[in-house]
Tab-separated table of N, CA and C in Angstrom:
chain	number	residue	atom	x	y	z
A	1	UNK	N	62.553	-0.420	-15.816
A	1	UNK	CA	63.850	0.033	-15.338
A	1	UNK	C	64.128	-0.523	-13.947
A	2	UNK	N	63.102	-0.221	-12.996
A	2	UNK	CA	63.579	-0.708	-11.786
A	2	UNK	C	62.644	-2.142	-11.172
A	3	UNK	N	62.258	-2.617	-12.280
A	3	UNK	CA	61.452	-4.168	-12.724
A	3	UNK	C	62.337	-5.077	-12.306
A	4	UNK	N	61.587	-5.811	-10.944
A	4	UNK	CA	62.507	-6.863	-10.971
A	4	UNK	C	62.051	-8.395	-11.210
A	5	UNK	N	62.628	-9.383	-11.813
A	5	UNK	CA	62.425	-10.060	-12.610
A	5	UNK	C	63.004	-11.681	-11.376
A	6	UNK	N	62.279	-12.886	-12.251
A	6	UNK	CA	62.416	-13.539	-11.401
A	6	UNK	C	63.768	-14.546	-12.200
A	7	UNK	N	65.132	-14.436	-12.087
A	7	UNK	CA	66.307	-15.490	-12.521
A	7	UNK	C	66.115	-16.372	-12.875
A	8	UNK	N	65.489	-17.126	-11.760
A	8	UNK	CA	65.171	-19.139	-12.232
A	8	UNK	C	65.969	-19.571	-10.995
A	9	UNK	N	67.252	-18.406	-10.256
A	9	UNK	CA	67.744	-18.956	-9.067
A	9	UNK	C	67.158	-19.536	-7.743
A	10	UNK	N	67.313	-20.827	-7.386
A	10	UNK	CA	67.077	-21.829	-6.265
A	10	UNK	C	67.841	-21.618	-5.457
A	11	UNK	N	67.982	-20.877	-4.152
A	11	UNK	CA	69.270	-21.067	-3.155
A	11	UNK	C	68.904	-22.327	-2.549
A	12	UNK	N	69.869	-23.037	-2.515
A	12	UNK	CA	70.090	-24.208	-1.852
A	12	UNK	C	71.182	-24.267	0.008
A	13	UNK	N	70.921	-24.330	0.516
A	13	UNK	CA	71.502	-24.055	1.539
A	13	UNK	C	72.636	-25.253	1.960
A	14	UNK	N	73.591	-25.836	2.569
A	14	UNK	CA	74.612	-26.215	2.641
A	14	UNK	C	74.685	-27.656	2.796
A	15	UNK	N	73.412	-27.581	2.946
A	15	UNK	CA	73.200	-29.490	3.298
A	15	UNK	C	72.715	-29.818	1.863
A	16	UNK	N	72.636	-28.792	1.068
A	16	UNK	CA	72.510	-29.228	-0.503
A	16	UNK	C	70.470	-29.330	-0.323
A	17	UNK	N	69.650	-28.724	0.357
A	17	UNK	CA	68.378	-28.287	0.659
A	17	UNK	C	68.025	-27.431	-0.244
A	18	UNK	N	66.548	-27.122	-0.329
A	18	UNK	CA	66.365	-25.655	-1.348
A	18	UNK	C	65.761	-25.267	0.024
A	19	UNK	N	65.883	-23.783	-0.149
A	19	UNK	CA	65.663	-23.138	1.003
A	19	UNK	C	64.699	-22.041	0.009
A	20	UNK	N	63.501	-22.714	1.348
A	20	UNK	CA	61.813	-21.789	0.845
A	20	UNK	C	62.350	-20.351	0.989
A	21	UNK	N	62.021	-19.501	0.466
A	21	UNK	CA	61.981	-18.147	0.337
A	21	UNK	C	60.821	-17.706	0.624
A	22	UNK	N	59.716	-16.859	1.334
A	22	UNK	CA	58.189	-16.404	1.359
A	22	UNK	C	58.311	-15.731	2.023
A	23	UNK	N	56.936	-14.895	2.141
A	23	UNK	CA	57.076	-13.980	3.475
A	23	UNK	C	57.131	-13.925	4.686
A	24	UNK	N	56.467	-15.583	5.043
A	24	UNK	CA	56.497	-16.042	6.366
A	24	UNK	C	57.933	-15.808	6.614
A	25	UNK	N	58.947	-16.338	6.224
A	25	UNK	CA	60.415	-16.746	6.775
A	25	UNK	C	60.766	-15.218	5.929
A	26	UNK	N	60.435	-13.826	5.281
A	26	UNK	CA	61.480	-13.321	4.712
A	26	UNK	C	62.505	-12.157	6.063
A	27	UNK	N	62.285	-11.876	7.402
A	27	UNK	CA	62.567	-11.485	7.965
A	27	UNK	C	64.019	-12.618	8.514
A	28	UNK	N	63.455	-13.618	8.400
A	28	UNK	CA	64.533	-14.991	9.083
A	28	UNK	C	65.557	-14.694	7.962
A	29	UNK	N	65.440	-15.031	6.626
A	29	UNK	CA	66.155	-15.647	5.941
A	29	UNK	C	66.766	-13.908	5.753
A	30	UNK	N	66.544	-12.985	5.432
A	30	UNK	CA	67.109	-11.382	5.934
A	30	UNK	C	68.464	-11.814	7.289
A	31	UNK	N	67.694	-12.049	8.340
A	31	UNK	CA	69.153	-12.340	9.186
A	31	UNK	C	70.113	-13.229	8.937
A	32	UNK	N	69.777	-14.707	8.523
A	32	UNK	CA	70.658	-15.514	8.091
A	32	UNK	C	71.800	-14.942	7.236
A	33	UNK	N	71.345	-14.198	5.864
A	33	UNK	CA	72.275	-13.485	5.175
A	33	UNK	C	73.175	-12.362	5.930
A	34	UNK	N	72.713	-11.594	6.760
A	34	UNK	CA	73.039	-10.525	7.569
A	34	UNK	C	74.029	-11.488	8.471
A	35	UNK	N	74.000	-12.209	9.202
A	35	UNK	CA	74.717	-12.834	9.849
A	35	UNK	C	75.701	-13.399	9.323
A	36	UNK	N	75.744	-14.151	7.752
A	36	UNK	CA	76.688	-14.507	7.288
A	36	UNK	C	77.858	-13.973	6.561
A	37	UNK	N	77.724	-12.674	6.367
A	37	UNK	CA	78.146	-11.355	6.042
A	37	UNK	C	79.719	-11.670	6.501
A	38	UNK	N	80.691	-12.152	5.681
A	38	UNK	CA	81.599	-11.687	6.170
A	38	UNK	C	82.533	-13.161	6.993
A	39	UNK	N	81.947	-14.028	6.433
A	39	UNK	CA	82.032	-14.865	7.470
A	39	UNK	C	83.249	-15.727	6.202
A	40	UNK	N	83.721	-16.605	6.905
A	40	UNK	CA	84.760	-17.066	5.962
A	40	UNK	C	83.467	-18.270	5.095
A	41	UNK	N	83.956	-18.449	3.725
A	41	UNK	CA	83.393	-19.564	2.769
A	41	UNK	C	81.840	-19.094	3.035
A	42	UNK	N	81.438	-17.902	2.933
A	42	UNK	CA	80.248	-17.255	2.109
A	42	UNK	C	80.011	-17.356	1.197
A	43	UNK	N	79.691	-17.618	-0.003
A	43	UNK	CA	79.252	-17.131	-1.140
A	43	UNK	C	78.653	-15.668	-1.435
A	44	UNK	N	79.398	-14.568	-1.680
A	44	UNK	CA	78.955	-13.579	-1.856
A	44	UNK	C	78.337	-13.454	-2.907
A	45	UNK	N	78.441	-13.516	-3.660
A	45	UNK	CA	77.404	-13.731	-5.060
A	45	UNK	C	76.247	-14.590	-4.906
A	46	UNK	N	76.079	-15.373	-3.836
A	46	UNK	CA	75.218	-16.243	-3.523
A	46	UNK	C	74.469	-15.184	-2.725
A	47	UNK	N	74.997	-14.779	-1.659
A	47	UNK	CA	74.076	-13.736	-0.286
A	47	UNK	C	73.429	-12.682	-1.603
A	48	UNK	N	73.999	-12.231	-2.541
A	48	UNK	CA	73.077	-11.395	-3.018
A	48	UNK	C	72.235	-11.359	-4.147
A	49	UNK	N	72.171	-13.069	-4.509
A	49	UNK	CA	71.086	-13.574	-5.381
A	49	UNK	C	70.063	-13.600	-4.265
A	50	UNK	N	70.320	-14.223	-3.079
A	50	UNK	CA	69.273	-14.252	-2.090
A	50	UNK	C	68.730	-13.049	-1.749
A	51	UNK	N	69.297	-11.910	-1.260
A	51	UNK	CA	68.610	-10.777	-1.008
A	51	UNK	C	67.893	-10.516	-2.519
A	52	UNK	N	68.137	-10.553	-3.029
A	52	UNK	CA	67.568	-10.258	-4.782
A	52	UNK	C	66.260	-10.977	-4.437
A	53	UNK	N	66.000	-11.793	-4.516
A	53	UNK	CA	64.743	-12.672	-4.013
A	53	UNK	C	64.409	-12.464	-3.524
A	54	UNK	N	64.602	-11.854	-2.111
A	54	UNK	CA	63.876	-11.404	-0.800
A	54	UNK	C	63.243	-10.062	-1.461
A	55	UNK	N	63.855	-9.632	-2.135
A	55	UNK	CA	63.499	-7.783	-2.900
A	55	UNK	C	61.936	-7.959	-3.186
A	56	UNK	N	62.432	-9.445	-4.219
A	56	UNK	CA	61.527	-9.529	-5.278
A	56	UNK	C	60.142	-10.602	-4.361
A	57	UNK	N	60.358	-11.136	-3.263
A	57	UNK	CA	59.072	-11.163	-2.286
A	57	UNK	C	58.534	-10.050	-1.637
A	58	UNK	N	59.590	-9.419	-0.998
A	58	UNK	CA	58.736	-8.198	-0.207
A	58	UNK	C	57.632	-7.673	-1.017
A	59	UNK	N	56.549	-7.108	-0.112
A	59	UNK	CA	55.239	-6.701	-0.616
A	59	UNK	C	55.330	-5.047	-0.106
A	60	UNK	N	56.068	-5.020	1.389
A	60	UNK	CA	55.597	-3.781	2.289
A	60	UNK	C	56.667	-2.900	2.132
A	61	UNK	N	56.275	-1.750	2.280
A	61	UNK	CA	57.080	-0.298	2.266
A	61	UNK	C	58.963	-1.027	3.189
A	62	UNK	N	58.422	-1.238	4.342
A	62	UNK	CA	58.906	-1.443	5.640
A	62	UNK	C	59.635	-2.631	4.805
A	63	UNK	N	59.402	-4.028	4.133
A	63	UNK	CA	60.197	-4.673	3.682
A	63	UNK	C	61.115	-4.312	2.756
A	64	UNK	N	60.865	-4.002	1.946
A	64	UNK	CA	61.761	-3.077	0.957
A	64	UNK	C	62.775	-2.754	1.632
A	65	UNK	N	62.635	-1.958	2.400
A	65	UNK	CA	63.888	-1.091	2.930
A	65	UNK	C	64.470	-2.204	3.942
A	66	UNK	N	64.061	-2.296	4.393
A	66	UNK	CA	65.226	-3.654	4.940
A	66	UNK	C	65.803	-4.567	4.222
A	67	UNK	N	65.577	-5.078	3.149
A	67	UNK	CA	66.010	-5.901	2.103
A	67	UNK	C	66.878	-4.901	1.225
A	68	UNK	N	66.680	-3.572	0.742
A	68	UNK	CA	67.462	-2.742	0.294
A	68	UNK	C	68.841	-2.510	1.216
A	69	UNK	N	68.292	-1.868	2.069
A	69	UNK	CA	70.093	-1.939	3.240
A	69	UNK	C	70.605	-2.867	3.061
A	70	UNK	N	70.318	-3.964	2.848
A	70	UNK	CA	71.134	-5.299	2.876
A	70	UNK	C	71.789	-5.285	1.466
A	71	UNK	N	71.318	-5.358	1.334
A	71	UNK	CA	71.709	-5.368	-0.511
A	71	UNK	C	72.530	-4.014	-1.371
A	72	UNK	N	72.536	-3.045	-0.586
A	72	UNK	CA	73.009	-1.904	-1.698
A	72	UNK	C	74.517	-2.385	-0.116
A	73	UNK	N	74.529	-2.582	0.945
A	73	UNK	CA	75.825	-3.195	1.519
A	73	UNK	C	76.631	-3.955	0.984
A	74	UNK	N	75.802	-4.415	0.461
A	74	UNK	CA	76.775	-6.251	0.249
A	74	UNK	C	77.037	-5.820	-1.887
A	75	UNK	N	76.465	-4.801	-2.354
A	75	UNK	CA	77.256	-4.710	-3.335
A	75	UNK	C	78.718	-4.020	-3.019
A	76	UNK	N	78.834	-3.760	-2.016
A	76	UNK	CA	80.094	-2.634	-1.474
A	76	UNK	C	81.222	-4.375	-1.275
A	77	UNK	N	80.951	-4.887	-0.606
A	77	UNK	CA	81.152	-6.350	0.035
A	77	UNK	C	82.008	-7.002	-1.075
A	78	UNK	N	81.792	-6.713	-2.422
A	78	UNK	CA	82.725	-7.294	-3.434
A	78	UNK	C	83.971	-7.124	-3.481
A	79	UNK	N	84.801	-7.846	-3.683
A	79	UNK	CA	86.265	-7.478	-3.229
A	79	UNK	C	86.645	-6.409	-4.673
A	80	UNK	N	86.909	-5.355	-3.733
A	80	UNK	CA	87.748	-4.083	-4.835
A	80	UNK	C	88.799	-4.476	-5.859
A	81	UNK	N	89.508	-5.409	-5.273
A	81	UNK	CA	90.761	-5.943	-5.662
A	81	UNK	C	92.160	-5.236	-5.780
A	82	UNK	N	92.910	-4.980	-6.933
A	82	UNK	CA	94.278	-4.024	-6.965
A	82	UNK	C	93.569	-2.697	-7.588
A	83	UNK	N	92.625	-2.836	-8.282
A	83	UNK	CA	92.900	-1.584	-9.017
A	83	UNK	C	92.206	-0.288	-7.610
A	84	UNK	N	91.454	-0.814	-6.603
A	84	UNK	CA	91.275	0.141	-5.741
A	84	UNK	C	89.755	0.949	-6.314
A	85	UNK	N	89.058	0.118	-7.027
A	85	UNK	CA	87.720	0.754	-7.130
A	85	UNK	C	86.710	-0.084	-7.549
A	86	UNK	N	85.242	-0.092	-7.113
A	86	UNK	CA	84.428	-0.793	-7.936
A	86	UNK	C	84.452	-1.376	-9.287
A	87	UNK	N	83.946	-2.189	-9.706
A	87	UNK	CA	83.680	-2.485	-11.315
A	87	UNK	C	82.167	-1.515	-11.437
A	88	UNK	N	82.064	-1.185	-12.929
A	88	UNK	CA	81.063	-0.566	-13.240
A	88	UNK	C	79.860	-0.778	-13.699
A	89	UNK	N	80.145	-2.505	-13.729
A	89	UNK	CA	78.797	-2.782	-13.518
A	89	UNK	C	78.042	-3.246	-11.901
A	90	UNK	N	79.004	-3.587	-11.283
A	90	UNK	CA	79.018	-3.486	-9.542
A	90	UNK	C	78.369	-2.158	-9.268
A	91	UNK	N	79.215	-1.035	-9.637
A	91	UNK	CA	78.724	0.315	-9.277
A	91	UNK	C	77.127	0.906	-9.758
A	92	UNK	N	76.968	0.376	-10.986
A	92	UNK	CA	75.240	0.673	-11.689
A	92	UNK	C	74.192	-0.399	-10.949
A	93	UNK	N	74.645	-1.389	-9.919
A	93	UNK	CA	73.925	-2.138	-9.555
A	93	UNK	C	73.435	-1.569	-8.650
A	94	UNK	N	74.809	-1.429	-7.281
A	94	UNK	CA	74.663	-0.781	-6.239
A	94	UNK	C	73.492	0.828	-6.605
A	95	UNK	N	74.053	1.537	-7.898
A	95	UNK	CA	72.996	2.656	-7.760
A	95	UNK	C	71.937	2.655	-7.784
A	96	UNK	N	71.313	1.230	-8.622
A	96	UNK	CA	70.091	0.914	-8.896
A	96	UNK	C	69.554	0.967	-7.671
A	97	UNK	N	69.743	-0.108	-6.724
A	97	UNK	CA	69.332	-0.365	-5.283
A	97	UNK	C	68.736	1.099	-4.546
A	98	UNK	N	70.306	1.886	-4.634
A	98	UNK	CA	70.269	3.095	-3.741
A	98	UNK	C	68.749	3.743	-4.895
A	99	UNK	N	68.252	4.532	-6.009
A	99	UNK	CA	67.701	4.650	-6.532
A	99	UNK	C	66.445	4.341	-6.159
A	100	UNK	N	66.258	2.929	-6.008
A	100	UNK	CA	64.971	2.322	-5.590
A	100	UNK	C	64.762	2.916	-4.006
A	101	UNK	N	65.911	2.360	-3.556
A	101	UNK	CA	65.337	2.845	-2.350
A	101	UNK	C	65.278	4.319	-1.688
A	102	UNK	N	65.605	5.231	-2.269
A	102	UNK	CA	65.613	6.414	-2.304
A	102	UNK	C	63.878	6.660	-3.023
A	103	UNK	N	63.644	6.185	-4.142
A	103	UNK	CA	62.218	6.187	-4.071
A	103	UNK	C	60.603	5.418	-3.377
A	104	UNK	N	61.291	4.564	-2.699
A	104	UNK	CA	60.264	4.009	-1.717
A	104	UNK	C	60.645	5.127	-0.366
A	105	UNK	N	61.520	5.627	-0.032
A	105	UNK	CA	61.437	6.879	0.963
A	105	UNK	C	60.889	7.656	0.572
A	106	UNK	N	60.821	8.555	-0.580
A	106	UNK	CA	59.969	9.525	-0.809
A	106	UNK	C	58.533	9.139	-0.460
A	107	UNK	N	58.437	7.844	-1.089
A	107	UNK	CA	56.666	7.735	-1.404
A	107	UNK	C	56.573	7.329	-0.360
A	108	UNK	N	56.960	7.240	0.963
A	108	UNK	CA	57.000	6.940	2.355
A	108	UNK	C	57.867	7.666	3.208
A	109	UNK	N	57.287	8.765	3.609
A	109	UNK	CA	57.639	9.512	4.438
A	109	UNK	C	57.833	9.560	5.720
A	110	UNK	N	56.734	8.431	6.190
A	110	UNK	CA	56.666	8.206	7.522
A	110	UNK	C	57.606	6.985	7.744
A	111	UNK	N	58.928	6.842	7.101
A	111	UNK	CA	59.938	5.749	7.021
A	111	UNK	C	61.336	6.356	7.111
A	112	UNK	N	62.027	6.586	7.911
A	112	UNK	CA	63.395	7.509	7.987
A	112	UNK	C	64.626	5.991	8.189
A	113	UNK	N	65.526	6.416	7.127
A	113	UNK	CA	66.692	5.620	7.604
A	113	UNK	C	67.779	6.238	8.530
A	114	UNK	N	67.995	5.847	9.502
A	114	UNK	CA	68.998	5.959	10.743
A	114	UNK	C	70.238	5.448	10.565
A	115	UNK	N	71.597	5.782	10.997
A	115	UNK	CA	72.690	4.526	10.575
A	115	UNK	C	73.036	4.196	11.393
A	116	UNK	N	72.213	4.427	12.691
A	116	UNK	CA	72.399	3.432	14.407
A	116	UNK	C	71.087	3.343	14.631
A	117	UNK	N	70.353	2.164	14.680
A	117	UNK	CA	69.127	1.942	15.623
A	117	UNK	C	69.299	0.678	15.899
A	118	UNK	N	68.638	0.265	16.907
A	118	UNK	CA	68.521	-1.021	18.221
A	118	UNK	C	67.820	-2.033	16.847
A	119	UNK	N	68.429	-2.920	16.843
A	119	UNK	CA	67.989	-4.125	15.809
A	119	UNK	C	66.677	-4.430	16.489
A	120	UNK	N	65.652	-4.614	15.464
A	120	UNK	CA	64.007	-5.339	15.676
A	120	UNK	C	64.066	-6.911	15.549
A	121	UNK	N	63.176	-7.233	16.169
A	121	UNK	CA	62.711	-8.690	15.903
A	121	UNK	C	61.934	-8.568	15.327
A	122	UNK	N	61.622	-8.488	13.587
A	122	UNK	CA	60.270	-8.800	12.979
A	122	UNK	C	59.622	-10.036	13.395
């Protein structure tokens, strides 16, 4: 159910590059997306194949949840359009996320989400 699986997706970055994904760089490539958030000629469907990947590298409690915030955001990030509400498979995605990460808090207690704290330098 909350199995995540590997696509076959390559992000390629703009110079037409594949851009390594690992744990060394998964804190970097976390801001890159975070930074591009919003920015004109994003690929939003792109930023959240990438966080999808980053999910599916993280190893640590502490990664998870930073890769989750990012990601249960940026399903919000889809344009609503006229009708003025999510799509419903947008919406079962986003819950999935929230779900998961609602259960890596439990099983980590000593991990509180805040919705103001001073950004880290991993």
């Amino acid at each position: 159910d909350g199995e995540l699986v590997d696509d076959g997706f390559t992000p390629v970055s703009a110079g037409g590059k594949t851009i390594e994904l690992n744990q060394e760089n998964l804190f970097k490539k976390l801001k890159e997306v975070i930074d591009a958030r919003g920015k004109k000629n994003t690929n939003r469907e792109d930023q959240v194949r990438i966080l999808e990947r980053l999910l599916v590298i993280a190893n640590s409690p502490y990664q998870k949840i930073r890769v989750l915030l990012s990601l249960i955001s940026a399903q919000f990030d889809f344009a609503v359009g006229l009708s003025g509400y999510m799509s419903i498979p947008l919406w079962k995605n986003a819950e999935k996320y929230v779900n998961l990460l609602l259960t890596i808090l439990e099983s980590n207690p000593g991990y509180v989400v805040k919705e103001n704290v001073p950004d880290e330098d991993d």
